[in-house]
């Protein structure tokens, strides 16, 4: 089942037609739904689709709220591998929603580009089955140096640091090179890691790190890689409305997907950072680090469809595990509890526990969190500003890549960085595009040069595809090695120069051969630049 | 409103008598059963608003007893008393809705707990289904240290 939230029936028909060509895929249901936030969530729960496709080319209301929910749903083990594809009408629209990539949107596609590429990628990423990809000309490259920017999420700001979530682990004191789009400009900065911790199974990303803002000191030479403290502070102040203060942390232990959505709602509406875990086992990784103020534990009920072993025995194990953390100040609220608070306290030998006979529901959790706020107790978090959908500030970890091959659809490269599957990287050369790391479709050996990755190239318009095609063809000819591809400013010039160069030659030929149609022009470009006959027409 | 009827399920006669003596002033009627099976029969044939039960008994232990009682839709308070070392059984009892636990041999707060259980049982018996419990928000506010 693939769920498509769009008003574009033709798109769904074309996708159905694509899958009808593959016997094993003929049972795949493609359901088109008109978009509404509640509908997305309810359909997701009912159908358990292999993939969802959100059409951003139509007016999407409450997209931030929807995405917050999707983001939390994707933390639920049952939905963790659910790919979310997105359709945009233009590249400027893609940029408008670019912050959603940092929140877990997997695959951008611009309508009007080659849909067969999208369909085969959906086929491959959703069903992990053998996919008959179109054949493209491939340039084999000898570890060509290249810059990739790993999409990361700015989680929040403190007075002197930035909290960034990413799939890269940074040890304390380690210097990391990041690209920060911030205060209206893009800066490449070297930032010092203050701390980094594992988000475990609860995160969209693997790690959250706190990085020192490289402020310009009184004796420093003003350089591009330092930030003025005044402009940082005034930017935070100006954008105050976008931020929420986070003062405490809570954990919801529940196997219900609804409670993952609830965690998203509460993170959005309260000054608590809310985390999820399905079971006690899942909490082990981060329990000590987070030092939760509150833990809401949903006991399984007889009528639950899925039993997750959230029993009193596991509640006991959890209270035991936190007993030595924060001097046992963590307060537990056990929901669906048939026993009274006094009985639970004695049986678990833990005083900071409350029993609620009802199931978890939003108003109750909100009320309990409010009690904390009203009491004004000093809570676990260092105060920080949090904004989940902040397009005004974006962050990427700069990663050195060594390209081994490239086609207009995919790229293979070495990297010393440990990049998880389905991570998204932004590239600027030969055009502004995205790479999504995928399981390789061929044998790729890792060696001392690093891990050998394969990625699909996505997020381009037809003009980007042409630039990319030219880039590949130029690489096949062998004209790229002389250039340094890890210098961004040069690269753009190179890409454009390449295209102009090739186009110039083509135009000359076109004029002489009087070829008129655009299709024929493209064929001619391909013929001109293709030396091994493998380029797709 | 009366004080309510109490059933004591205890295999040791001496201890059973002692508990009956201690609790007599707080209940309208006290019944005694000397194992779980007798306890079930007693509840089937009489009205008891609350039960005090040993967790470790021959034939049918406290957990099997409460499980059977809940199966028979007896939702009234069941208080267990237990010696040190039976913590796992206590946690098992929680999933059946144990009202409270008392520690042997001192039975601290025995009378207070039994009175609370009988009141609770009477409220249930009188059929509103609503039992007055302190609000969890208030409880939480008390727990949060300033």
XYZ file of C-alpha atoms in Angstrom:
683
model
C 0.000 0.000 0.000
C 1.246 3.433 -0.931
C -0.660 6.407 0.412
C -0.635 9.495 -1.748
C -1.944 12.727 -0.279
C -2.668 14.830 -3.316
C -5.434 16.062 -5.560
C -3.582 14.804 -8.605
C -5.441 11.743 -9.884
C -3.308 11.594 -12.994
C -0.162 11.215 -10.958
C -1.663 8.232 -9.119
C -2.840 6.693 -12.366
C 0.634 6.973 -13.824
C 2.132 5.390 -10.711
C -0.439 2.577 -10.805
C 0.474 2.016 -14.419
C 4.148 1.857 -13.510
C 3.565 -0.811 -10.844
C 1.184 -2.780 -13.069
C 4.203 -3.668 -15.188
C 5.708 -5.719 -12.369
C 3.883 -8.964 -11.490
C 5.027 -8.975 -7.866
C 3.836 -5.389 -7.416
C 0.418 -5.706 -8.952
C -1.264 -6.129 -5.583
C 0.134 -2.858 -4.357
C -2.708 -0.517 -3.577
C -2.153 3.111 -4.353
C -4.668 5.182 -2.498
C -5.088 8.828 -3.228
C -6.495 10.889 -0.394
C -7.389 14.502 -0.244
C -5.155 16.088 2.248
C -6.037 16.859 5.823
C -3.879 16.494 8.871
C -6.218 14.164 10.740
C -6.794 12.064 7.667
C -3.067 11.549 7.121
C -2.651 10.331 10.666
C -5.731 8.103 10.749
C -4.996 6.540 7.350
C -1.456 5.932 8.427
C -2.665 4.012 11.457
C -5.235 2.010 9.540
C -3.265 1.105 6.441
C 0.325 0.792 7.655
C 1.588 1.811 4.203
C 5.006 1.015 2.725
C 5.445 4.620 1.703
C 3.636 7.897 1.857
C 3.763 10.635 -0.712
C 2.883 14.199 0.197
C 2.086 16.518 -2.667
C 3.370 19.954 -1.703
C 2.248 21.400 -5.015
C -1.243 21.797 -3.583
C -2.111 24.096 -0.708
C -1.157 22.244 2.462
C -2.698 23.602 5.600
C -1.098 23.042 8.992
C 1.894 21.455 7.351
C 4.084 22.168 10.385
C 1.687 20.510 12.736
C 1.310 17.543 10.384
C 5.016 17.196 10.031
C 5.609 17.337 13.744
C 3.223 14.389 14.024
C 4.843 12.489 11.169
C 8.191 13.155 12.733
C 7.097 11.565 15.976
C 5.316 8.711 14.213
C 8.591 7.891 12.534
C 10.161 7.398 15.926
C 7.769 4.537 16.572
C 9.530 1.239 15.764
C 6.664 0.124 13.509
C 7.028 3.189 11.308
C 10.738 3.835 11.530
C 11.519 2.701 8.011
C 8.541 4.417 6.395
C 9.857 6.577 3.561
C 8.154 9.925 3.046
C 8.374 11.202 -0.510
C 7.462 14.758 -1.340
C 6.335 16.361 -4.572
C 7.061 20.038 -5.166
C 5.963 22.225 -8.036
C 9.248 24.084 -8.273
C 12.663 24.378 -6.746
C 11.702 27.580 -4.961
C 8.849 25.685 -3.307
C 11.270 23.003 -2.259
C 13.448 25.659 -0.646
C 10.390 27.050 1.137
C 9.847 23.709 2.865
C 13.519 22.736 3.103
C 13.375 22.696 6.920
C 11.182 19.609 6.661
C 14.147 17.644 5.341
C 15.809 18.230 8.683
C 12.682 16.779 10.288
C 12.817 13.513 8.422
C 11.332 14.114 4.996
C 13.176 11.561 2.914
C 12.958 12.231 -0.765
C 12.182 15.413 -2.681
C 10.879 15.339 -6.227
C 10.028 18.273 -8.440
C 6.979 17.733 -10.611
C 7.741 17.939 -14.266
C 10.976 15.975 -13.885
C 11.238 12.400 -15.107
C 8.547 10.562 -13.094
C 9.873 7.136 -14.014
C 12.909 7.890 -11.877
C 10.639 8.738 -8.963
C 8.546 5.589 -9.434
C 11.549 3.282 -9.628
C 13.049 4.956 -6.541
C 9.753 4.522 -4.681
C 9.792 0.911 -5.818
C 13.308 0.386 -4.486
C 13.072 2.348 -1.244
C 9.621 1.114 -0.240
C 9.760 -2.546 -1.097
C 13.490 -3.240 -1.016
C 12.916 -5.476 -3.992
C 14.925 -5.755 -7.158
C 14.008 -2.728 -9.180
C 14.533 -2.455 -12.898
C 16.198 0.938 -13.005
C 16.668 2.725 -16.284
C 20.232 2.535 -17.578
C 22.307 5.663 -17.552
C 25.755 6.560 -18.733
C 28.166 6.095 -15.872
C 31.317 8.076 -15.277
C 33.885 6.119 -13.305
C 35.981 8.463 -11.254
C 39.142 7.945 -9.318
C 38.126 9.074 -5.816
C 37.322 12.560 -6.947
C 37.255 14.923 -3.930
C 33.787 16.333 -3.408
C 31.853 18.200 -0.732
C 28.655 16.837 0.765
C 26.572 18.558 3.392
C 24.759 16.200 5.703
C 21.296 17.535 6.468
C 21.035 18.060 10.207
C 18.491 19.577 12.505
C 18.966 22.613 14.690
C 17.166 21.565 17.840
C 17.634 24.713 19.806
C 19.823 27.507 21.008
C 21.212 28.466 24.358
C 22.969 31.737 25.096
C 26.277 30.345 23.914
C 25.638 27.100 22.101
C 23.627 25.454 19.380
C 21.969 22.081 19.874
C 22.207 20.100 16.671
C 20.754 16.696 15.897
C 22.530 14.661 13.279
C 23.654 11.181 12.385
C 27.258 12.034 13.135
C 28.780 11.387 16.515
C 31.120 14.085 17.789
C 33.227 13.388 20.835
C 33.597 16.121 23.454
C 35.991 18.885 22.427
C 36.039 17.654 18.828
C 35.994 20.358 16.176
C 33.351 19.948 13.492
C 32.960 21.834 10.258
C 29.385 22.917 9.760
C 27.523 25.086 7.327
C 25.130 27.330 9.149
C 22.462 29.277 7.336
C 21.709 31.809 9.943
C 20.896 35.508 10.406
C 20.261 35.699 6.687
C 23.668 34.464 5.573
C 25.503 31.205 5.079
C 28.616 30.587 7.076
C 31.017 27.676 7.171
C 32.137 27.417 10.761
C 34.374 25.296 12.865
C 32.518 24.549 16.073
C 33.707 22.845 19.221
C 31.616 19.967 20.571
C 30.645 20.504 24.200
C 28.742 17.271 24.574
C 27.088 14.686 22.403
C 24.668 11.978 23.277
C 22.883 9.080 21.749
C 19.238 9.678 20.956
C 18.778 5.933 20.765
C 15.682 4.627 19.169
C 13.695 7.721 20.076
C 15.319 10.084 17.655
C 14.862 10.990 14.036
C 18.627 11.372 14.212
C 21.117 9.232 16.070
C 22.810 11.932 18.119
C 22.229 15.318 19.638
C 25.252 17.451 20.275
C 25.804 20.800 21.881
C 28.249 22.980 19.992
C 29.873 26.158 21.177
C 28.996 29.182 19.058
C 32.304 30.579 17.734
C 31.844 34.165 18.899
C 34.204 36.876 17.856
C 36.341 37.618 20.898
C 37.650 41.090 21.810
C 41.135 40.277 20.520
C 40.117 38.216 17.483
C 40.563 39.360 13.919
C 37.040 39.586 12.481
C 36.742 36.690 10.065
C 33.885 35.004 8.271
C 34.000 31.989 10.539
C 33.274 33.906 13.726
C 29.894 35.199 14.830
C 29.225 38.515 16.494
C 27.667 37.913 19.883
C 25.407 40.930 19.467
C 23.990 39.757 16.157
C 23.436 36.257 17.577
C 21.566 37.624 20.569
C 19.513 40.084 18.576
C 18.622 37.345 16.095
C 17.403 35.144 18.936
C 15.438 38.061 20.335
C 13.908 38.984 16.988
C 12.792 35.421 16.444
C 11.547 34.961 19.978
C 8.036 34.185 18.771
C 9.314 31.164 16.885
C 10.849 29.614 19.957
C 9.556 27.794 22.945
C 11.467 27.650 26.179
C 12.257 24.101 27.230
C 12.616 23.633 30.949
C 11.990 19.982 31.651
C 11.981 16.542 30.103
C 9.319 13.881 30.086
C 9.192 10.396 28.666
C 6.125 8.516 27.478
C 6.559 4.746 27.589
C 3.755 3.345 25.486
C 3.476 1.002 22.545
C 0.567 2.891 20.985
C 1.386 4.939 17.924
C -1.174 7.505 19.131
C 1.087 8.282 22.043
C 3.955 9.062 19.687
C 1.692 11.616 18.042
C 0.713 12.901 21.459
C 4.382 13.404 22.308
C 4.673 15.568 19.192
C 1.683 17.649 20.252
C 3.005 18.127 23.764
C 6.503 19.015 22.596
C 4.871 21.647 20.467
C 2.552 23.038 23.120
C 4.380 22.795 26.450
C 7.754 23.789 27.840
C 8.711 20.144 28.212
C 10.845 18.151 25.866
C 8.881 14.942 25.336
C 10.456 11.650 24.368
C 8.965 8.279 23.490
C 9.826 4.669 24.010
C 7.695 1.644 23.246
C 9.110 -0.497 26.001
C 11.402 -0.447 28.998
C 14.147 -2.029 26.887
C 14.153 0.958 24.557
C 14.663 3.420 27.390
C 17.971 1.940 28.505
C 20.148 3.821 26.008
C 19.175 7.321 27.066
C 17.714 6.991 30.541
C 20.793 8.119 32.390
C 21.570 10.955 30.059
C 18.178 12.594 29.946
C 17.379 12.563 33.625
C 13.660 12.846 33.080
C 11.513 14.951 35.375
C 8.437 12.905 34.526
C 7.902 9.448 33.110
C 4.419 8.507 31.918
C 4.171 4.732 31.796
C 1.208 3.204 29.981
C 0.471 -0.280 31.294
C -0.765 -2.720 28.661
C -4.456 -3.505 28.709
C -6.035 -6.876 27.963
C -7.856 -5.437 24.973
C -4.730 -3.933 23.388
C -4.054 -5.262 19.914
C -0.317 -5.317 20.415
C 1.212 -6.284 23.729
C 4.542 -4.679 24.443
C 5.171 -6.182 27.873
C 4.645 -2.870 29.604
C 3.777 -4.547 32.863
C 4.314 -3.724 36.512
C 7.389 -5.924 36.412
C 8.914 -3.681 33.740
C 7.738 -0.561 35.540
C 9.646 -1.917 38.532
C 12.748 -2.397 36.390
C 12.389 1.160 35.144
C 11.957 2.696 38.592
C 14.931 0.649 39.753
C 17.010 1.940 36.868
C 16.244 5.591 37.671
C 16.517 5.240 41.439
C 20.103 6.412 41.481
C 19.576 9.084 38.872
C 18.596 12.567 40.112
C 18.337 11.160 43.640
C 15.123 9.399 42.724
C 13.381 12.682 41.937
C 11.936 11.428 38.676
C 8.181 11.162 39.079
C 6.367 8.263 37.465
C 2.717 8.261 36.507
C 1.372 4.795 35.742
C -1.682 4.853 33.461
C -4.240 2.043 33.078
C -3.338 1.021 36.576
C -5.839 -1.156 38.458
C -3.916 -0.686 41.703
C -3.737 2.295 44.007
C -0.803 4.609 44.372
C 0.036 3.337 47.897
C 0.143 -0.276 46.741
C 2.383 0.565 43.797
C 4.775 2.584 45.935
C 5.213 -0.311 48.326
C 5.465 -3.039 45.691
C 7.997 -1.079 43.635
C 9.768 0.364 46.656
C 9.644 3.779 44.942
C 7.822 6.725 46.491
C 7.683 9.082 43.523
C 4.981 7.218 41.678
C 1.318 7.961 41.021
C -1.391 5.665 39.789
C -4.056 6.658 37.268
C -6.769 4.184 36.337
C -7.530 5.939 33.011
C -5.636 5.528 29.779
C -3.166 8.195 28.665
C -4.878 11.219 27.174
C -3.660 14.623 26.164
C -5.535 16.779 28.664
C -4.307 14.714 31.573
C -0.666 14.905 30.493
C -1.059 18.618 29.842
C -2.509 19.086 33.325
C 0.319 17.146 34.950
C 2.949 19.114 33.074
C 1.185 22.339 34.109
C 1.483 21.310 37.740
C 5.249 21.202 37.263
C 5.236 24.594 35.607
C 3.149 26.139 38.382
C 5.374 24.745 41.090
C 8.329 26.338 39.343
C 10.643 23.560 40.386
C 14.102 23.648 38.888
C 13.963 21.009 36.223
C 16.454 18.903 34.354
C 17.072 20.969 31.237
C 19.378 23.841 30.876
C 16.992 26.488 29.528
C 17.067 26.624 25.791
C 15.000 27.929 22.918
C 13.465 25.282 20.763
C 11.850 25.648 17.395
C 11.069 22.590 15.340
C 10.268 24.299 12.047
C 12.757 27.027 11.701
C 13.622 27.661 8.094
C 15.495 30.819 9.023
C 18.344 28.784 10.455
C 19.568 25.569 8.899
C 22.575 23.458 9.546
C 24.663 20.906 7.686
C 27.722 18.905 8.674
C 30.337 19.212 5.970
C 31.601 15.833 4.871
C 34.466 15.014 2.545
C 33.465 12.544 -0.153
C 35.535 10.787 -2.795
C 33.421 10.025 -5.845
C 33.987 6.677 -7.523
C 31.147 6.855 -10.041
C 28.266 9.066 -11.064
C 25.283 8.810 -13.354
C 22.432 11.251 -13.690
C 20.503 9.113 -11.198
C 23.013 7.808 -8.714
C 26.430 8.369 -7.274
C 28.905 6.167 -5.419
C 31.583 7.547 -3.142
C 33.872 6.828 -0.238
C 33.578 8.695 3.006
C 35.327 8.288 6.308
C 32.142 9.438 8.020
C 29.723 6.832 9.245
C 26.539 7.861 7.428
C 23.400 5.828 8.117
C 21.186 4.516 5.375
C 18.596 6.946 3.989
C 20.453 9.991 5.291
C 20.118 13.058 3.136
C 23.073 15.108 1.889
C 22.886 18.399 0.068
C 25.288 19.059 -2.771
C 25.932 22.241 -4.700
C 27.900 20.842 -7.643
C 27.094 20.610 -10.459
C 23.758 21.938 -9.224
C 21.897 22.308 -5.952
C 20.594 18.786 -5.385
C 20.093 16.183 -2.684
C 21.663 12.761 -2.265
C 19.805 10.052 -0.381
C 21.992 7.216 0.870
C 20.515 3.892 -0.260
C 21.441 0.228 -0.020
C 23.805 -0.282 -2.947
C 22.383 -1.973 -6.017
C 25.834 -3.378 -6.757
C 28.742 -4.790 -4.772
C 30.635 -1.937 -3.139
C 33.758 -2.704 -1.161
C 34.741 -0.472 1.726
C 38.434 -0.070 2.416
C 40.917 2.240 4.087
C 39.544 5.120 1.996
C 36.332 4.826 3.960
C 32.912 3.318 3.643
C 31.754 2.939 0.058
C 28.264 4.426 -0.261
C 25.651 4.641 -2.930
C 23.123 7.466 -3.115
C 20.290 8.508 -5.392
C 20.447 12.050 -6.705
C 17.135 13.853 -6.206
C 15.452 17.203 -5.883
C 16.289 18.729 -9.245
C 14.273 20.339 -11.992
C 14.648 19.445 -15.648
C 17.340 22.119 -15.993
C 19.284 20.511 -13.124
C 18.958 17.154 -14.843
C 20.485 18.661 -17.964
C 23.367 20.147 -16.010
C 23.887 16.836 -14.244
C 23.759 14.928 -17.531
C 26.355 17.248 -18.985
C 28.479 16.911 -15.882
C 28.392 13.121 -16.130
C 29.201 13.163 -19.789
C 32.040 15.565 -19.231
C 33.325 13.277 -16.484
C 33.190 10.327 -18.873
C 35.309 12.228 -21.319
C 37.736 12.808 -18.481
C 37.516 16.544 -18.217
C 36.853 16.890 -14.485
C 39.969 15.609 -12.777
C 41.845 18.810 -13.360
C 39.286 20.742 -11.311
C 38.980 20.813 -7.568
C 35.426 19.848 -6.794
C 35.679 20.527 -3.112
C 35.678 24.279 -3.495
C 32.068 25.290 -3.683
C 32.420 28.641 -5.352
C 34.562 27.204 -8.123
C 32.315 24.244 -8.585
C 29.278 26.262 -9.505
C 31.279 28.076 -12.113
C 32.571 24.769 -13.386
C 29.079 23.321 -13.657
C 27.784 26.359 -15.469
C 30.867 26.580 -17.641
C 30.482 22.949 -18.551
C 26.925 23.449 -19.591
C 27.683 26.593 -21.536
C 30.582 24.850 -23.195
C 28.507 21.891 -24.256
C 25.489 23.968 -25.160
C 27.669 26.188 -27.337
C 28.831 23.218 -29.329
C 25.327 21.877 -29.614
C 23.806 25.158 -30.725
C 26.387 25.317 -33.474
C 25.381 21.879 -34.661
C 21.702 22.621 -34.265
C 21.941 25.651 -36.441
C 23.661 23.713 -39.114
C 21.382 20.695 -38.982
C 18.231 22.811 -38.426
C 16.872 20.492 -35.803
C 13.776 22.166 -34.414
C 12.137 20.247 -31.623
C 13.307 20.321 -28.041
C 13.339 16.519 -27.873
C 15.574 16.299 -30.823
C 17.845 18.926 -29.324
C 18.207 16.803 -26.211
C 18.946 13.726 -28.266
C 21.590 15.660 -30.055
C 23.123 16.862 -26.785
C 23.246 13.279 -25.605
C 24.737 11.971 -28.823
C 27.320 14.679 -28.782
C 28.403 14.054 -25.245
C 27.959 10.330 -24.996
C 30.999 8.303 -25.795
C 29.867 4.833 -24.827
C 26.258 4.810 -25.965
C 24.816 4.125 -22.474
C 23.154 7.437 -21.891
C 19.406 7.263 -21.539
C 17.598 9.288 -24.142
C -23.798 3.957 56.306
C -22.350 0.967 58.177
C -18.726 0.110 58.616
C -18.793 -2.736 56.106
C -18.074 -6.453 56.206
C -14.528 -7.775 56.147
C -13.157 -11.194 55.172
C -9.802 -12.400 56.493
C -8.091 -15.096 54.403
C -5.247 -16.569 56.471
C -4.086 -20.158 56.813
C -2.635 -19.746 60.317
C -5.473 -19.844 62.819
C -3.585 -17.946 65.510
C -2.801 -15.050 63.223
C -6.333 -15.080 61.837
C -7.771 -14.779 65.371
C -5.378 -12.001 66.228
C -6.385 -10.032 63.136
C -10.075 -10.602 63.845
C -9.635 -9.230 67.361
C -7.721 -6.199 66.161
C -10.150 -5.349 63.398
C -13.435 -6.199 65.054
C -14.156 -2.607 66.160
C -13.810 -1.364 62.584
C -16.154 -3.729 60.742
C -19.809 -4.655 60.982
C -18.969 -8.301 60.431
C -15.729 -10.226 60.099
C -15.541 -13.560 58.305
C -12.574 -15.961 58.250
C -11.366 -18.333 55.554
C -8.304 -20.569 56.017
C -7.226 -20.847 52.392
C -7.992 -19.286 49.053
C -10.623 -21.829 48.041
C -12.557 -21.237 51.256
C -12.220 -17.533 50.641
C -13.854 -17.846 47.225
C -16.732 -19.817 48.686
C -17.150 -17.262 51.462
C -17.417 -14.389 48.986
C -19.866 -16.316 46.826
C -22.170 -16.846 49.808
C -21.791 -13.538 51.672
C -21.300 -9.840 51.083
C -17.829 -8.647 51.948
C -16.862 -5.064 51.252
C -13.143 -5.729 51.563
C -10.708 -8.613 52.083
C -7.442 -8.902 53.985
C -5.379 -11.780 52.625
C -2.014 -13.432 53.209
C 0.012 -13.553 50.014
C 1.711 -16.868 50.825
C -0.760 -19.653 51.478
C -0.929 -23.373 50.703
C -3.398 -24.722 48.111
C -4.048 -21.336 46.561
C -1.719 -18.394 47.113
C -2.769 -14.766 47.280
C -2.106 -14.123 43.590
C -4.189 -17.076 42.454
C -6.883 -15.954 44.885
C -7.071 -12.348 43.619
C -6.932 -13.559 39.986
C -9.913 -15.826 40.638
C -11.784 -13.112 42.502
C -11.349 -10.653 39.630
C -12.463 -13.372 37.236
C -15.616 -13.653 39.345
C -16.021 -9.860 38.969
C -15.308 -9.175 42.620
C -13.834 -5.666 42.274
C -13.732 -4.750 45.975
C -10.486 -3.875 47.766
C -8.107 -6.701 48.590
C -5.285 -5.882 50.996
C -2.316 -8.238 51.100
C 0.107 -8.754 53.891
C 3.406 -10.305 53.236
C 6.825 -10.971 54.675
C 10.036 -9.592 53.193
C 11.121 -11.548 50.125
C 7.778 -11.679 48.367
C 8.317 -8.550 46.283
C 7.771 -10.295 42.990
C 4.419 -11.623 44.178
C 3.523 -8.083 45.247
C 4.208 -6.817 41.740
C 2.103 -9.615 40.316
C -0.719 -8.626 42.623
C -0.598 -5.060 41.279
C -1.815 -6.149 37.882
C -4.976 -7.523 39.534
C -5.619 -4.299 41.370
C -4.172 -4.804 44.838
C -5.531 -2.162 47.218
C -2.538 -1.998 49.523
C 0.195 -4.073 51.127
C 0.973 -4.533 54.799
C 4.283 -5.845 56.046
C 4.477 -8.776 58.421
C 5.030 -9.027 61.321
C 4.309 -5.423 62.395
C 1.228 -4.659 60.296
C 1.918 -0.934 60.442
C -1.180 1.142 59.647
C -3.329 -2.010 59.658
C -6.464 -0.395 61.096
C -6.217 2.780 59.037
C -5.729 0.810 55.811
C -8.610 -1.553 56.536
C -10.963 1.340 57.330
C -10.012 2.982 54.055
C -10.579 -0.260 52.159
C -13.981 -0.853 53.776
C -15.109 2.689 52.970
C -13.944 2.224 49.425
C -15.724 -1.130 49.218
C -18.930 0.351 50.585
C -18.865 3.135 48.005
C -18.467 0.531 45.274
C -21.214 -1.606 46.770
C -23.630 1.278 46.931
C -23.460 1.247 43.213
C -22.441 4.676 41.995
C -19.300 3.142 40.568
C -17.609 6.405 41.448
C -15.110 6.196 44.250
C -13.810 9.411 45.692
C -10.068 9.499 45.186
C -7.730 12.438 45.593
C -7.027 14.155 42.272
C -3.812 12.989 40.696
C -2.897 16.622 39.961
C -3.102 17.434 43.680
C -1.096 14.332 44.512
C 1.550 15.358 42.008
C 1.703 18.894 43.382
C 2.358 17.414 46.847
C 5.149 15.230 45.477
C 7.024 17.999 43.699
C 9.640 19.394 45.978
C 9.921 23.167 45.751
